[in-house]
Amino acid sequence: MNRFANKRVLVTGGAGFLGSHLCERLLQEGADVLCIDNFFTGSKRNILHLLDNPYFELMRHDVTFPLYVEVDTIFNLACPASPVHYQVDPVQTTKTSVHGAINMLGLAKRLRARIMQASTSEVYGDPRVHPQGEEYWGNVNPIGPRSCYDEGKRCAETLFFDYHRQHRLRIKVARIFNTYGPRMHPNDGRVVSNFIVQALRGDPITVYGDGTQSRSFCYVDDMVEGFMRLMNAPDEFTGPVNLGNPGEFTMLELARKVIDLTHSRSSIAHAPLPTDDPRQRRPDITLAREQLDWEPRIALEEGLHRTIAYFDALLSGRE
Ligand code: NAD
Ligand code: UDP
């Protein structure tokens, strides 16, 4: 059953990378979409193609301030996601997660709306358990440079579950693992966009540390499908649920793949490893498979092809 047809759906952070793809998908499903964003890391360019659609509405708004609108469903994605961006103004990052969650939960409570939180694999910190299952409580530094993001997201999860227990709110919590695809910000410092842009320009590929740290990369369309299934799941299923691609690669492997696929002459240049950079990360997606019948369909190579085509067009002024 399509639960989104004719529903009023709010997407916070809707002009960002994941948000813009989600807005697009919701419109395809017949929803009436309200996108709010303060354009900190997102851009009008990401949603330019949606602005003519009468079922799409854009509002400039910062989630750290209360919002009074009427909707049925809320996807709370507002928050810078790349370490470079979330560390520019760490206090604002925590406020966005915590005050943003309080404001959006308050809105959901007044409207009795379903609400999904875009949480993160960062709640597991530098994990001691591998792969990471939802029952693992994590290994997070509370006072380091990544803490504004990690602890902000952890506190947001707490708020979601307290609103659920205290006010019987219908919540969904998605723990998103590294996701990539078209419309990532070319300068946001995340590894996939960095490597592709560097390879296309023929610049050295900056591998931090020795490049043996690992990540698992999910293509954006798979992630959006996960969001849709989670929001459509029965009320009893709140999550938290891991959403990500279990394929695991080291950063050196990723660098070599990107060089191969772009036919680039770039060399690999090692740079210092950032503080508290997690050593390894891979989702255990058993719960998502069982409860949502969801698993990623797009393999890394295929997803990289599509993302490379996007950045190629962007850098040559065609996008
Ligand atoms: P993004 O930076 O492209 O998008 C975030 C959006 O939120 C941007 O449009 C930004 O302008 C907006 N925003 C930031 N602060 C805001 C505020 N105070 N009020 C209103 N809007 C605000 O990042 P993304 O990759 O699209 O991430 C979306 C969400 O998914 C984030 O919550 C992020 O933490 C989560 N997430 C993403 C990944 C990933 O790999 N992409 C992984 C884990 C979690
Ligand atoms: N990384 C890298 N070179 C870059 C950017 C990132 O080697 O130019 C590494 C980074 O140190 C980390 C991994 O790639 O180990 C993923 O980094 P990203 O910032 O994309 O996401 P996160 O660390 O939040 O998973």
Coordinates of C-alpha atoms and ligand atoms in Angstrom, one line a residue:
M1 CA 0.0 0.0 0.0
N2 CA 1.3 3.5 -0.8
R3 CA 0.9 5.5 2.4
F4 CA 2.3 8.7 0.8
A5 CA -0.3 9.4 -1.8
N6 CA -2.1 12.7 -1.0
K7 CA -0.2 12.9 2.3
R8 CA 1.4 16.1 3.4
V9 CA 5.0 15.2 4.1
L10 CA 7.6 17.5 5.7
V11 CA 11.3 16.9 4.9
T12 CA 13.7 18.9 7.0
G13 CA 17.1 19.3 5.3
G14 CA 15.3 18.7 2.1
A15 CA 17.7 20.8 0.0
G16 CA 20.6 18.6 1.0
F17 CA 22.0 15.5 -0.6
L18 CA 19.8 12.8 0.8
G19 CA 16.8 15.2 1.4
S20 CA 16.6 16.2 -2.3
H21 CA 16.5 12.6 -3.4
L22 CA 13.8 11.9 -0.8
C23 CA 11.7 14.8 -1.9
E24 CA 11.9 13.6 -5.5
R25 CA 10.8 10.1 -4.5
L26 CA 8.0 11.3 -2.3
L27 CA 6.6 13.4 -5.2
Q28 CA 6.7 10.4 -7.4
E29 CA 4.7 8.5 -4.8
G30 CA 2.0 11.2 -4.9
A31 CA 2.9 13.1 -1.7
D32 CA 2.4 16.8 -1.1
V33 CA 6.0 17.8 0.0
L34 CA 7.1 20.6 2.2
C35 CA 10.8 21.0 2.1
I36 CA 12.5 23.2 4.8
D37 CA 16.1 24.0 4.9
N38 CA 18.4 26.8 6.1
F39 CA 20.8 26.1 3.2
F40 CA 23.9 25.7 5.5
T41 CA 25.1 22.7 3.4
G42 CA 22.2 22.2 1.1
S43 CA 21.4 24.3 -2.0
K44 CA 18.5 25.4 -4.1
R45 CA 20.3 23.9 -7.0
N46 CA 19.6 20.4 -5.6
I47 CA 15.8 21.0 -5.8
L48 CA 15.6 23.5 -8.7
H49 CA 14.0 20.8 -10.9
L50 CA 11.2 20.4 -8.3
L51 CA 10.3 24.1 -7.8
D52 CA 7.8 24.1 -10.7
N53 CA 5.9 21.1 -9.2
P54 CA 2.7 22.4 -7.5
Y55 CA 2.9 19.7 -4.9
F56 CA 6.4 20.9 -3.9
E57 CA 6.9 23.8 -1.5
L58 CA 10.2 25.2 -0.2
M59 CA 10.6 27.2 3.0
R60 CA 13.8 28.7 4.4
H61 CA 13.8 27.8 8.0
D62 CA 16.2 26.7 10.7
V63 CA 15.1 23.7 12.7
T64 CA 16.6 25.1 15.9
F65 CA 13.5 27.4 15.9
P66 CA 9.9 26.2 16.3
L67 CA 7.9 25.5 13.2
Y68 CA 4.1 25.8 12.9
V69 CA 2.9 23.9 9.8
E70 CA 0.2 21.2 9.2
V71 CA 1.6 17.9 7.9
D72 CA 0.9 14.1 8.4
T73 CA 4.4 12.8 8.2
I74 CA 7.9 14.2 9.1
F75 CA 11.3 13.1 7.9
N76 CA 13.9 14.9 10.0
L77 CA 17.1 15.1 8.0
A78 CA 18.3 18.6 8.8
C79 CA 22.0 18.4 10.0
P80 CA 25.3 18.8 8.3
A81 CA 26.7 15.3 7.7
S82 CA 30.3 15.7 6.6
P83 CA 33.0 16.0 9.3
V84 CA 34.4 19.2 7.6
H85 CA 31.0 20.9 7.7
Y86 CA 29.7 19.8 11.1
Q87 CA 33.0 20.9 12.7
V88 CA 32.8 24.5 11.3
D89 CA 30.3 25.5 14.0
P90 CA 30.1 22.6 16.4
V91 CA 27.8 24.3 18.8
Q92 CA 25.3 24.9 16.0
T93 CA 25.7 21.2 15.0
T94 CA 24.6 20.0 18.4
K95 CA 21.8 22.6 18.5
T96 CA 20.6 21.4 15.1
S97 CA 20.4 17.8 16.3
V98 CA 19.1 18.4 19.8
H99 CA 16.9 21.6 19.5
G100 CA 15.9 20.4 16.0
A101 CA 14.7 17.1 17.4
I102 CA 12.8 18.8 20.2
N103 CA 11.1 21.2 17.8
M104 CA 10.2 18.5 15.2
L105 CA 9.0 16.1 17.9
G106 CA 6.9 18.9 19.4
L107 CA 5.4 19.5 16.0
A108 CA 4.8 15.7 15.6
K109 CA 3.1 15.6 19.0
R110 CA 0.7 18.4 18.2
L111 CA -0.2 16.9 14.9
R112 CA 0.0 13.2 15.9
A113 CA 2.2 12.8 12.9
R114 CA 4.7 9.9 12.2
I115 CA 8.3 11.1 12.4
M116 CA 11.5 9.6 11.2
Q117 CA 14.9 10.6 12.5
A118 CA 18.0 10.4 10.3
S119 CA 20.4 9.0 12.8
T120 CA 23.8 7.7 12.0
S121 CA 26.4 4.9 12.3
E122 CA 28.4 7.5 14.2
V123 CA 26.3 6.6 17.3
Y124 CA 28.6 3.5 17.3
G125 CA 31.7 5.8 17.4
D126 CA 35.0 3.9 16.8
P127 CA 33.2 0.5 17.2
R128 CA 34.7 -2.4 19.2
V129 CA 32.1 -4.7 17.7
H130 CA 32.2 -5.6 14.0
P131 CA 30.0 -5.6 12.1
Q132 CA 27.7 -3.2 14.0
G133 CA 24.3 -4.5 15.1
E134 CA 21.6 -2.2 16.6
E135 CA 22.1 -3.7 20.1
Y136 CA 25.7 -2.4 20.3
W137 CA 25.8 0.8 22.5
G138 CA 28.9 2.2 20.8
N139 CA 32.3 3.6 21.7
V140 CA 32.0 7.3 21.4
N141 CA 34.4 10.0 22.6
P142 CA 32.1 12.6 24.3
I143 CA 34.6 15.5 24.1
G144 CA 36.4 15.2 20.8
P145 CA 36.0 17.1 17.5
R146 CA 33.4 14.6 16.2
S147 CA 31.4 14.7 19.4
C148 CA 29.2 17.6 18.4
Y149 CA 27.8 15.3 15.7
D150 CA 27.9 11.9 17.4
E151 CA 26.6 13.0 20.8
G152 CA 24.0 15.3 19.2
K153 CA 22.7 12.4 17.2
R154 CA 22.7 10.1 20.2
C155 CA 20.8 12.7 22.3
A156 CA 18.3 13.0 19.4
E157 CA 17.7 9.2 19.5
T158 CA 17.1 9.5 23.3
L159 CA 14.6 12.3 22.7
F160 CA 12.8 10.2 20.0
F161 CA 12.4 7.3 22.4
D162 CA 11.3 9.4 25.3
Y163 CA 8.6 11.1 23.2
H164 CA 7.6 7.6 22.1
R165 CA 7.4 6.3 25.7
Q166 CA 6.0 9.4 27.3
H167 CA 3.7 10.7 24.6
R168 CA 3.1 7.6 22.5
L169 CA 4.5 9.3 19.5
R170 CA 4.9 7.1 16.4
I171 CA 8.6 7.2 15.8
K172 CA 11.1 5.7 13.4
V173 CA 14.9 5.8 13.9
A174 CA 17.2 5.0 10.9
R175 CA 20.9 4.6 11.6
I176 CA 22.3 5.6 8.3
F177 CA 25.8 4.3 7.2
N178 CA 28.0 6.2 4.7
T179 CA 25.8 7.0 1.7
Y180 CA 26.9 8.5 -1.6
G181 CA 25.6 9.5 -5.0
P182 CA 24.8 12.5 -7.3
R183 CA 24.3 15.9 -5.5
M184 CA 26.9 15.3 -2.8
H185 CA 28.6 18.6 -2.2
P186 CA 31.8 18.6 -4.3
N187 CA 33.7 20.3 -1.4
D188 CA 32.1 18.7 1.6
G189 CA 35.2 16.6 2.3
R190 CA 33.5 13.2 2.3
V191 CA 35.6 10.5 0.9
V192 CA 33.6 9.5 -2.2
S193 CA 33.1 13.0 -3.4
N194 CA 36.7 14.0 -2.6
F195 CA 38.2 11.0 -4.4
I196 CA 36.0 11.4 -7.5
V197 CA 36.6 15.1 -7.8
Q198 CA 40.4 14.7 -7.3
A199 CA 40.5 11.8 -9.9
L200 CA 38.5 13.8 -12.5
R201 CA 40.9 16.8 -12.0
G202 CA 44.0 14.6 -12.1
D203 CA 44.9 15.8 -8.6
P204 CA 46.5 13.5 -6.1
I205 CA 44.0 11.3 -4.2
T206 CA 44.2 12.2 -0.5
V207 CA 44.1 9.0 1.5
Y208 CA 44.1 9.8 5.2
G209 CA 46.4 7.7 7.4
D210 CA 47.6 4.4 5.8
G211 CA 44.2 3.9 4.1
T212 CA 43.5 0.6 5.9
Q213 CA 40.5 2.0 7.7
S214 CA 37.2 0.7 6.3
R215 CA 33.8 2.0 5.4
S216 CA 30.7 0.5 3.7
F217 CA 29.1 2.6 1.0
C218 CA 25.4 2.7 0.1
Y219 CA 24.0 4.2 -3.0
V220 CA 21.5 7.0 -2.4
D221 CA 18.5 5.3 -4.2
D222 CA 18.9 2.2 -2.0
M223 CA 18.9 4.5 1.1
V224 CA 15.8 6.4 0.0
E225 CA 14.0 3.1 -0.6
G226 CA 15.0 2.1 3.0
F227 CA 13.5 5.4 4.4
M228 CA 10.2 4.7 2.5
R229 CA 9.9 1.2 3.8
L230 CA 10.7 2.2 7.3
M231 CA 8.1 5.0 7.3
N232 CA 5.6 2.5 5.9
A233 CA 6.4 -0.2 8.5
P234 CA 3.8 -0.9 11.2
D235 CA 3.8 1.5 14.2
E236 CA 5.3 -1.2 16.5
F237 CA 8.5 -1.1 14.5
T238 CA 10.3 2.0 15.7
G239 CA 13.9 0.9 15.0
P240 CA 16.6 1.9 15.6
V241 CA 17.4 0.1 12.4
N242 CA 20.7 0.1 10.5
L243 CA 20.4 1.1 6.8
G244 CA 23.6 0.7 4.8
N245 CA 25.4 -1.5 2.4
P246 CA 27.3 -4.3 4.1
G247 CA 30.0 -4.4 1.4
E248 CA 33.2 -3.2 3.2
F249 CA 36.2 -1.5 1.6
T250 CA 39.4 0.1 2.8
M251 CA 40.0 3.7 1.7
L252 CA 43.0 2.5 -0.4
E253 CA 40.7 0.0 -2.2
L254 CA 38.2 2.8 -2.8
A255 CA 40.9 5.1 -4.1
R256 CA 42.1 2.5 -6.6
K257 CA 38.6 1.7 -7.7
V258 CA 37.9 5.4 -8.4
I259 CA 41.2 5.8 -10.3
D260 CA 40.3 2.8 -12.4
L261 CA 36.7 3.9 -13.2
T262 CA 37.7 7.4 -14.1
H263 CA 40.8 6.3 -16.1
S264 CA 42.6 8.9 -14.1
R265 CA 46.3 9.5 -13.9
S266 CA 46.0 10.7 -10.3
S267 CA 48.5 9.4 -7.8
I268 CA 47.7 8.5 -4.2
A269 CA 49.0 10.9 -1.6
H270 CA 48.8 10.1 2.1
A271 CA 47.6 12.8 4.5
P272 CA 47.3 12.7 8.4
L273 CA 44.4 10.7 9.8
P274 CA 41.8 13.0 11.5
T275 CA 41.3 12.7 15.2
D276 CA 38.9 9.9 16.3
D277 CA 38.5 8.6 12.8
P278 CA 36.8 5.2 13.2
R279 CA 39.0 2.3 12.2
Q280 CA 36.2 0.1 10.7
R281 CA 32.5 0.3 9.9
R282 CA 30.1 -2.2 8.4
P283 CA 26.4 -2.5 9.1
D284 CA 24.7 -5.7 10.2
I285 CA 21.4 -5.3 8.3
T286 CA 19.7 -8.4 9.5
L287 CA 17.0 -6.4 11.2
A288 CA 16.2 -4.3 8.1
R289 CA 16.1 -7.5 6.0
E290 CA 13.7 -9.1 8.4
Q291 CA 11.4 -6.2 9.3
L292 CA 11.5 -4.1 6.1
D293 CA 12.4 -6.7 3.5
W294 CA 15.1 -4.3 2.5
E295 CA 18.6 -4.6 1.3
P296 CA 20.8 -2.6 -1.1
R297 CA 20.6 -3.5 -4.8
I298 CA 23.2 -1.2 -6.3
A299 CA 26.8 -2.5 -6.1
L300 CA 29.6 0.0 -5.4
E301 CA 31.0 -0.1 -8.9
E302 CA 27.6 0.7 -10.5
G303 CA 26.9 3.5 -7.9
L304 CA 30.3 4.9 -8.5
H305 CA 29.7 5.0 -12.3
R306 CA 26.6 7.1 -11.8
T307 CA 28.2 9.4 -9.3
I308 CA 31.3 9.9 -11.5
A309 CA 29.0 10.8 -14.4
Y310 CA 27.3 13.4 -12.2
F311 CA 30.6 15.0 -11.0
D312 CA 32.0 14.9 -14.5
A313 CA 29.0 16.9 -15.7
L314 CA 29.2 19.3 -12.8
L315 CA 32.9 20.0 -13.2
S316 CA 32.5 20.6 -16.9
G317 CA 29.5 22.9 -16.3
R318 CA 26.9 20.6 -17.9
E319 CA 25.0 19.9 -14.6
Ligands
NAD1 P1 23.6 17.4 3.7 O1 24.6 18.2 4.4 O2 23.7 17.3 2.2 O3 22.1 17.7 4.1 C1 21.7 18.3 5.3 C2 20.7 19.4 5.0 O4 20.3 19.9 6.3 C3 21.3 20.5 4.2 O5 20.5 20.9 3.2 C4 21.5 21.6 5.2 O6 21.4 22.9 4.6 C5 20.3 21.3 6.2 N1 20.5 21.9 7.5 C6 21.6 21.9 8.3 N2 21.3 22.5 9.5 C7 20.0 22.9 9.4 C8 19.2 23.6 10.3 N3 19.6 24.0 11.5 N4 17.9 23.9 9.9 C9 17.5 23.5 8.7 N5 18.2 22.9 7.8 C10 19.5 22.6 8.2 O7 23.8 15.9 4.3 P2 23.1 14.5 3.9 O8 24.2 13.6 3.6 O9 22.0 14.7 3.0 O10 22.5 14.1 5.3 C11 21.2 14.2 5.6 C12 20.9 13.6 7.0 O11 21.3 12.2 7.0 C13 21.7 14.2 8.1 O12 20.9 14.3 9.3 C14 22.9 13.3 8.4 O13 23.3 13.4 9.7 C15 22.2 11.9 8.1 N6 23.3 11.0 7.7 C16 23.8 11.0 6.4 C17 24.8 10.1 6.1 C18 25.5 10.1 4.7 O14 26.4 9.3 4.5 N7 25.0 10.9 3.8 C19 25.2 9.2 7.0 C20 24.7 9.2 8.3 C21 23.7 10.1 8.6
UDP2 N1 39.1 10.0 4.0 C1 40.2 9.9 3.2 N2 40.4 10.9 2.3 C2 39.6 12.0 2.1 C3 38.4 12.0 2.9 C4 38.2 11.0 3.8 O1 41.0 9.0 3.3 O2 39.9 12.8 1.2 C5 38.8 8.9 4.9 C6 38.4 9.4 6.3 O3 39.6 9.6 7.1 C7 37.6 8.2 6.8 C8 36.9 7.7 5.6 O4 37.6 8.3 4.5 O5 38.4 7.2 7.3 C9 35.4 8.2 5.5 O6 35.4 9.6 5.7 P1 34.1 10.5 5.5 O7 34.5 11.9 5.9 O8 33.6 10.4 4.1 O9 33.0 9.9 6.5 P2 33.1 9.3 8.0 O10 34.5 9.4 8.5 O11 32.1 10.2 8.7 O12 32.6 7.9 7.8

